[in-house]
């Protein structure tokens, strides 16, 4: 994608309504030939707005109007470029568990969870978090309210379960797994949280603290190559679920197709939470208008779309409440 259009789209579709700072920065970069020339020195996957802005803030960029950020970025570009070449946007948003929970609730337990693109593994704990849907319906772990509360607004009557799932096995895959016990890894994850979103920053800290008590089993490797082994290692007589959020967009279309073919052939269910355009076969089944889909993720189960979601789990628009039979 043309870098200028990429940053303009980021500002108008992703940042608008979520971060005034990033909306201004995205628009500013899109119209700034000097800054675009710097960013274009990076390989295309490394030019993404979240990575450049996150790396800048990790290195001390001021949360300030674009003119101040521009000046800082040009003065510190060498360090930003170096960090952008070694780090990735592994945004580990625990809030996404809130849009996955209704789909998990359709499956018979006990569950074995395998997350691809797991980052630090914070989405592997849906049984350890508390949830609040539409400001009225609470779900808590079996041992009582969690230190992590995930809030989600819904439309379309999603099948919110009566209890959190029974998870007996959890594992994750990532090209570069992050360690919840490593201070710099956690600082990097905080740098990826958008400037104004203090609630997400605190949620990240709380979720990481919870995970440190029982760290997830994370495997370093290519998601397509490694997923079959983790599925085979899952305990017998459990329902195995492979899932991912905002991961496949970093793969080529061919690699996405290879992953989908691989996971469909495994004895597991497959939950995807990805942006529009990432899984064309899933998107083709949507009946919602293009405007209704704009800027949303598609939540699907075994290749069938079930909902449209906020990128950070803040809302879930359930698409077809007639198909809520347990998937087995």
Coordinates of C-alpha atoms in Angstrom, one line a residue:
X1 CA 0.0 0.0 0.0
X2 CA 1.1 3.5 -0.7
X3 CA 2.5 4.8 2.6
X4 CA 0.7 8.2 2.4
X5 CA -2.6 6.5 1.9
X6 CA -1.8 4.0 4.6
X7 CA -1.4 6.7 7.2
X8 CA -4.4 8.6 5.9
X9 CA -6.5 5.5 6.2
X10 CA -5.1 4.8 9.7
X11 CA -6.1 8.3 10.8
X12 CA -9.6 8.3 9.3
X13 CA -10.6 4.6 10.0
X14 CA -8.7 3.4 13.0
X15 CA -7.7 6.5 15.0
X16 CA -10.7 8.7 14.5
X17 CA -12.9 8.4 17.6
X18 CA -10.2 6.5 19.5
X19 CA -7.2 8.7 19.6
X20 CA -7.1 12.4 18.6
X21 CA -3.3 12.4 18.9
X22 CA -2.9 9.5 16.5
X23 CA -5.5 10.8 14.1
X24 CA -3.5 14.1 13.9
X25 CA -0.2 12.3 13.6
X26 CA -1.6 10.0 10.9
X27 CA -3.0 12.8 8.8
X28 CA 0.3 14.8 9.4
X29 CA 2.5 12.0 8.1
X30 CA 0.3 11.4 5.1
X31 CA 0.9 14.9 3.9
X32 CA 4.6 15.2 4.9
X33 CA 7.0 14.2 2.1
X34 CA 10.1 14.5 4.3
X35 CA 8.8 12.1 6.9
X36 CA 7.3 9.8 4.3
X37 CA 10.8 9.5 2.8
X38 CA 12.2 8.4 6.1
X39 CA 9.5 5.8 6.7
X40 CA 9.8 4.5 3.1
X41 CA 13.4 3.5 3.9
X42 CA 11.9 0.6 5.9
X43 CA 10.5 -2.6 4.4
X44 CA 6.8 -2.2 3.8
X45 CA 5.7 -4.4 6.8
X46 CA 7.8 -2.1 9.0
X47 CA 6.1 1.1 7.8
X48 CA 2.8 0.6 9.6
X49 CA 1.6 3.5 11.7
X50 CA 1.2 1.6 14.9
X51 CA 4.8 0.4 14.7
X52 CA 6.3 3.8 13.9
X53 CA 4.2 5.6 16.5
X54 CA 4.7 2.9 19.1
X55 CA 8.5 2.9 18.6
X56 CA 8.6 6.6 18.8
X57 CA 6.7 6.7 22.1
X58 CA 8.9 3.9 23.4
X59 CA 11.9 6.1 22.8
X60 CA 10.4 9.2 24.4
X61 CA 8.5 11.0 21.7
X62 CA 6.2 13.7 23.2
X63 CA 2.5 13.2 23.1
X64 CA 2.1 16.6 21.5
X65 CA 0.7 18.2 18.3
X66 CA 2.1 16.9 15.0
X67 CA 4.6 19.8 14.5
X68 CA 6.4 18.8 17.8
X69 CA 6.2 15.1 17.0
X70 CA 7.6 15.7 13.5
X71 CA 10.5 17.6 14.9
X72 CA 11.3 14.9 17.4
X73 CA 10.9 12.1 14.8
X74 CA 13.3 13.7 12.4
X75 CA 15.9 14.3 15.1
X76 CA 15.6 10.7 16.4
X77 CA 14.8 8.8 13.3
X78 CA 17.9 6.6 13.4
X79 CA 16.8 5.1 16.8
X80 CA 13.2 4.8 15.7
X81 CA 14.3 3.0 12.5
X82 CA 16.5 0.6 14.4
X83 CA 13.7 -0.3 16.9
X84 CA 11.1 -0.6 14.1
X85 CA 13.4 -3.2 12.4
X86 CA 13.6 -5.5 15.5
X87 CA 10.2 -5.0 17.2
X88 CA 6.7 -5.8 15.8
X89 CA 3.2 -4.6 16.7
X90 CA 2.4 -7.4 19.1
X91 CA -0.5 -5.4 20.6
X92 CA -1.6 -7.9 23.3
X93 CA -5.1 -6.6 24.0
X94 CA -6.8 -8.7 26.7
X95 CA -10.0 -6.9 25.9
X96 CA -10.4 -8.9 22.8
X97 CA -11.3 -11.9 25.0
X98 CA -14.7 -10.2 25.5
X99 CA -15.7 -10.6 21.8
X100 CA -14.3 -14.2 21.8
X101 CA -16.2 -15.3 24.9
X102 CA -19.6 -15.6 23.3
X103 CA -18.1 -17.8 20.5
X104 CA -16.2 -19.9 23.0
X105 CA -19.5 -20.3 24.9
X106 CA -20.9 -22.2 21.8
X107 CA -18.4 -24.9 22.3
X108 CA -18.6 -27.9 24.7
X109 CA -15.9 -27.9 27.4
X110 CA -13.5 -28.5 28.8
X111 CA -11.5 -26.4 26.4
X112 CA -7.9 -26.5 25.2
X113 CA -6.9 -23.1 23.9
X114 CA -4.2 -22.4 21.3
X115 CA -3.6 -18.8 20.2
X116 CA -1.5 -18.1 17.2
X117 CA 0.2 -14.7 17.2
X118 CA 0.0 -14.8 21.0
X119 CA 2.5 -12.1 21.8
X120 CA 2.7 -12.4 25.6
X121 CA -0.3 -14.7 25.8
X122 CA -2.7 -12.3 27.6
X123 CA -5.7 -13.5 25.5
X124 CA -5.2 -17.1 26.8
X125 CA -7.0 -16.4 30.1
X126 CA -10.8 -16.0 29.4
X127 CA -11.4 -18.1 32.5
X128 CA -9.4 -15.8 34.7
X129 CA -10.9 -12.5 33.7
X130 CA -14.2 -10.8 34.7
X131 CA -16.5 -9.5 32.0
X132 CA -19.2 -6.9 31.9
X133 CA -21.6 -6.8 28.9
X134 CA -23.7 -3.7 28.2
X135 CA -23.1 -2.4 31.7
X136 CA -25.4 -4.9 33.3
X137 CA -24.3 -8.6 32.8
X138 CA -21.3 -9.7 34.8
X139 CA -19.4 -12.9 34.5
X140 CA -16.7 -13.8 37.0
X141 CA -14.1 -16.6 37.3
X142 CA -15.3 -19.5 39.5
X143 CA -13.2 -18.2 42.4
X144 CA -14.7 -14.8 42.3
X145 CA -14.2 -11.4 40.6
X146 CA -10.9 -10.9 38.8
X147 CA -8.5 -7.9 39.0
X148 CA -9.1 -7.6 35.3
X149 CA -12.6 -6.5 34.2
X150 CA -13.3 -6.5 30.4
X151 CA -16.3 -4.3 29.3
X152 CA -18.1 -4.8 26.0
X153 CA -21.2 -3.2 24.4
X154 CA -23.3 -5.5 22.2
X155 CA -26.0 -5.4 19.6
X156 CA -27.9 -8.3 18.1
X157 CA -28.2 -10.5 21.2
X158 CA -25.0 -12.5 21.2
X159 CA -25.1 -15.8 23.2
X160 CA -23.3 -14.6 26.3
X161 CA -22.6 -17.7 28.4
X162 CA -23.7 -18.0 32.0
X163 CA -20.2 -18.8 33.1
X164 CA -16.6 -18.4 32.0
X165 CA -15.2 -21.4 30.1
X166 CA -13.6 -24.4 31.7
X167 CA -10.0 -24.1 30.3
X168 CA -7.7 -27.0 31.0
X169 CA -4.9 -26.3 28.5
X170 CA -3.5 -23.1 27.1
X171 CA -0.6 -22.5 24.7
X172 CA 0.4 -20.0 22.1
X173 CA 2.6 -19.5 19.1
X174 CA 4.5 -16.3 18.1
X175 CA 7.5 -15.5 15.9
X176 CA 8.8 -13.5 18.9
X177 CA 7.0 -14.4 22.1
X178 CA 7.0 -11.8 24.8
X179 CA 7.7 -12.5 28.4
X180 CA 5.2 -11.2 31.0
X181 CA 8.1 -11.2 33.4
X182 CA 10.5 -9.1 31.2
X183 CA 10.4 -5.4 32.0
X184 CA 11.4 -4.2 28.5
X185 CA 8.8 -6.5 26.8
X186 CA 6.1 -5.1 29.0
X187 CA 7.3 -1.5 28.3
X188 CA 7.1 -2.3 24.6
X189 CA 3.5 -3.5 25.0
X190 CA 2.6 -0.3 26.9
X191 CA 4.1 1.8 24.1
X192 CA 1.7 0.2 21.7
X193 CA -1.3 1.4 23.7
X194 CA -2.6 4.6 22.2
X195 CA -1.8 7.8 24.1
X196 CA -5.2 8.7 25.6
X197 CA -6.2 5.2 26.5
X198 CA -5.1 5.0 30.1
X199 CA -7.7 2.4 30.8
X200 CA -6.1 0.0 28.3
X201 CA -2.7 0.7 29.7
X202 CA -3.9 -0.2 33.2
X203 CA -5.7 -3.3 31.9
X204 CA -2.5 -4.4 30.3
X205 CA -0.6 -4.1 33.6
X206 CA -3.3 -5.9 35.5
X207 CA -3.6 -8.8 32.9
X208 CA 0.2 -9.1 32.9
X209 CA 0.3 -9.3 36.7
X210 CA -2.3 -12.1 36.6
X211 CA -0.4 -14.0 33.9
X212 CA 2.8 -13.8 35.8
X213 CA 1.2 -16.0 38.5
X214 CA 0.7 -18.8 36.0
X215 CA 2.8 -17.9 32.8
X216 CA 1.5 -19.2 29.5
X217 CA 3.2 -21.9 27.5
X218 CA 4.4 -20.0 24.4
X219 CA 6.3 -21.5 21.5
X220 CA 8.5 -19.6 19.1
X221 CA 7.8 -20.4 15.5
X222 CA 5.8 -19.9 12.3
X223 CA 2.1 -20.2 13.1
X224 CA 1.3 -22.5 10.2
X225 CA 4.3 -24.8 10.9
X226 CA 3.8 -25.0 14.6
X227 CA 0.0 -25.1 15.1
X228 CA -0.4 -28.8 14.3
X229 CA 2.1 -29.9 17.0
X230 CA 0.3 -27.9 19.7
X231 CA -3.1 -29.3 18.7
X232 CA -1.7 -32.8 19.0
X233 CA -0.3 -32.0 22.4
X234 CA -3.7 -30.9 23.8
X235 CA -5.2 -33.2 26.3
X236 CA -7.5 -35.9 25.0
X237 CA -11.3 -35.5 25.6
X238 CA -11.1 -31.7 25.4
X239 CA -12.4 -29.4 22.7
X240 CA -9.4 -27.9 21.0
X241 CA -9.8 -24.3 19.8
X242 CA -7.3 -22.5 17.6
X243 CA -7.8 -18.7 17.6
X244 CA -6.2 -15.4 16.7
X245 CA -6.9 -11.7 16.7
X246 CA -5.3 -9.1 14.3
X247 CA -2.6 -11.6 13.2
X248 CA -3.2 -12.8 9.7
X249 CA -3.1 -9.3 8.2
X250 CA 0.7 -9.5 8.6
X251 CA 0.8 -12.5 6.3
X252 CA 0.7 -12.6 2.5
X253 CA -2.6 -13.8 1.0
X254 CA -0.9 -17.1 0.0
X255 CA 0.3 -17.6 3.6
X256 CA -3.1 -16.8 5.0
X257 CA -4.7 -19.4 2.6
X258 CA -2.0 -22.0 3.7
X259 CA -2.8 -21.3 7.3
X260 CA -6.6 -21.6 6.8
X261 CA -6.1 -24.9 4.9
X262 CA -3.9 -26.2 7.7
X263 CA -6.2 -25.4 10.6
X264 CA -9.3 -26.7 8.8
X265 CA -7.6 -30.1 8.5
X266 CA -6.9 -30.3 12.2
X267 CA -9.2 -31.8 14.8
X268 CA -10.1 -28.4 16.3
X269 CA -12.4 -25.4 16.1
X270 CA -11.1 -22.2 14.5
X271 CA -12.0 -18.8 15.8
X272 CA -10.7 -15.8 13.8
X273 CA -11.0 -12.2 14.8
X274 CA -9.5 -10.3 11.9
X275 CA -10.0 -7.1 9.9
X276 CA -12.0 -6.8 6.8
X277 CA -10.2 -8.1 3.7
X278 CA -8.0 -10.5 5.7
X279 CA -10.1 -13.6 5.1
X280 CA -12.0 -13.0 1.8
X281 CA -14.0 -16.3 2.1
X282 CA -15.4 -15.2 5.4
X283 CA -16.0 -11.6 4.3
X284 CA -18.0 -12.9 1.3
X285 CA -20.6 -14.3 3.6
X286 CA -21.3 -11.0 5.2
X287 CA -24.7 -9.3 4.5
X288 CA -24.1 -6.1 6.5
X289 CA -23.6 -2.9 4.4
X290 CA -20.1 -1.7 3.7
X291 CA -20.7 1.3 6.0
X292 CA -21.8 -1.0 8.8
X293 CA -18.6 -3.0 8.4
X294 CA -16.2 0.0 8.2
X295 CA -13.3 -0.1 10.6
X296 CA -14.6 -3.4 12.3
X297 CA -13.1 -6.8 12.8
X298 CA -15.0 -9.9 11.7
X299 CA -15.3 -12.7 14.3
X300 CA -15.8 -16.1 12.7
X301 CA -16.2 -19.7 13.9
X302 CA -15.0 -22.4 11.6
X303 CA -15.1 -20.0 8.6
X304 CA -18.6 -18.7 9.3
X305 CA -18.9 -15.0 10.4
X306 CA -20.6 -14.6 13.7
X307 CA -20.0 -10.9 14.6
X308 CA -18.4 -7.6 13.9
X309 CA -16.2 -6.3 16.6
X310 CA -14.2 -3.4 17.9
X311 CA -10.5 -3.8 17.3
X312 CA -9.8 -3.8 21.1
X313 CA -12.9 -5.8 22.1
X314 CA -14.9 -2.7 23.1
X315 CA -18.1 -3.8 21.2
X316 CA -19.6 -6.8 19.5
X317 CA -22.4 -6.7 16.9
X318 CA -23.8 -10.2 16.7
X319 CA -24.7 -11.0 13.1
X320 CA -27.1 -14.0 13.3
X321 CA -28.6 -14.9 16.6
X322 CA -30.5 -17.8 15.0
X323 CA -27.3 -19.8 14.7
X324 CA -26.4 -20.3 18.4
X325 CA -26.6 -24.0 18.7
X326 CA -23.6 -25.5 20.5
X327 CA -20.9 -26.3 18.0
X328 CA -19.7 -29.4 19.8

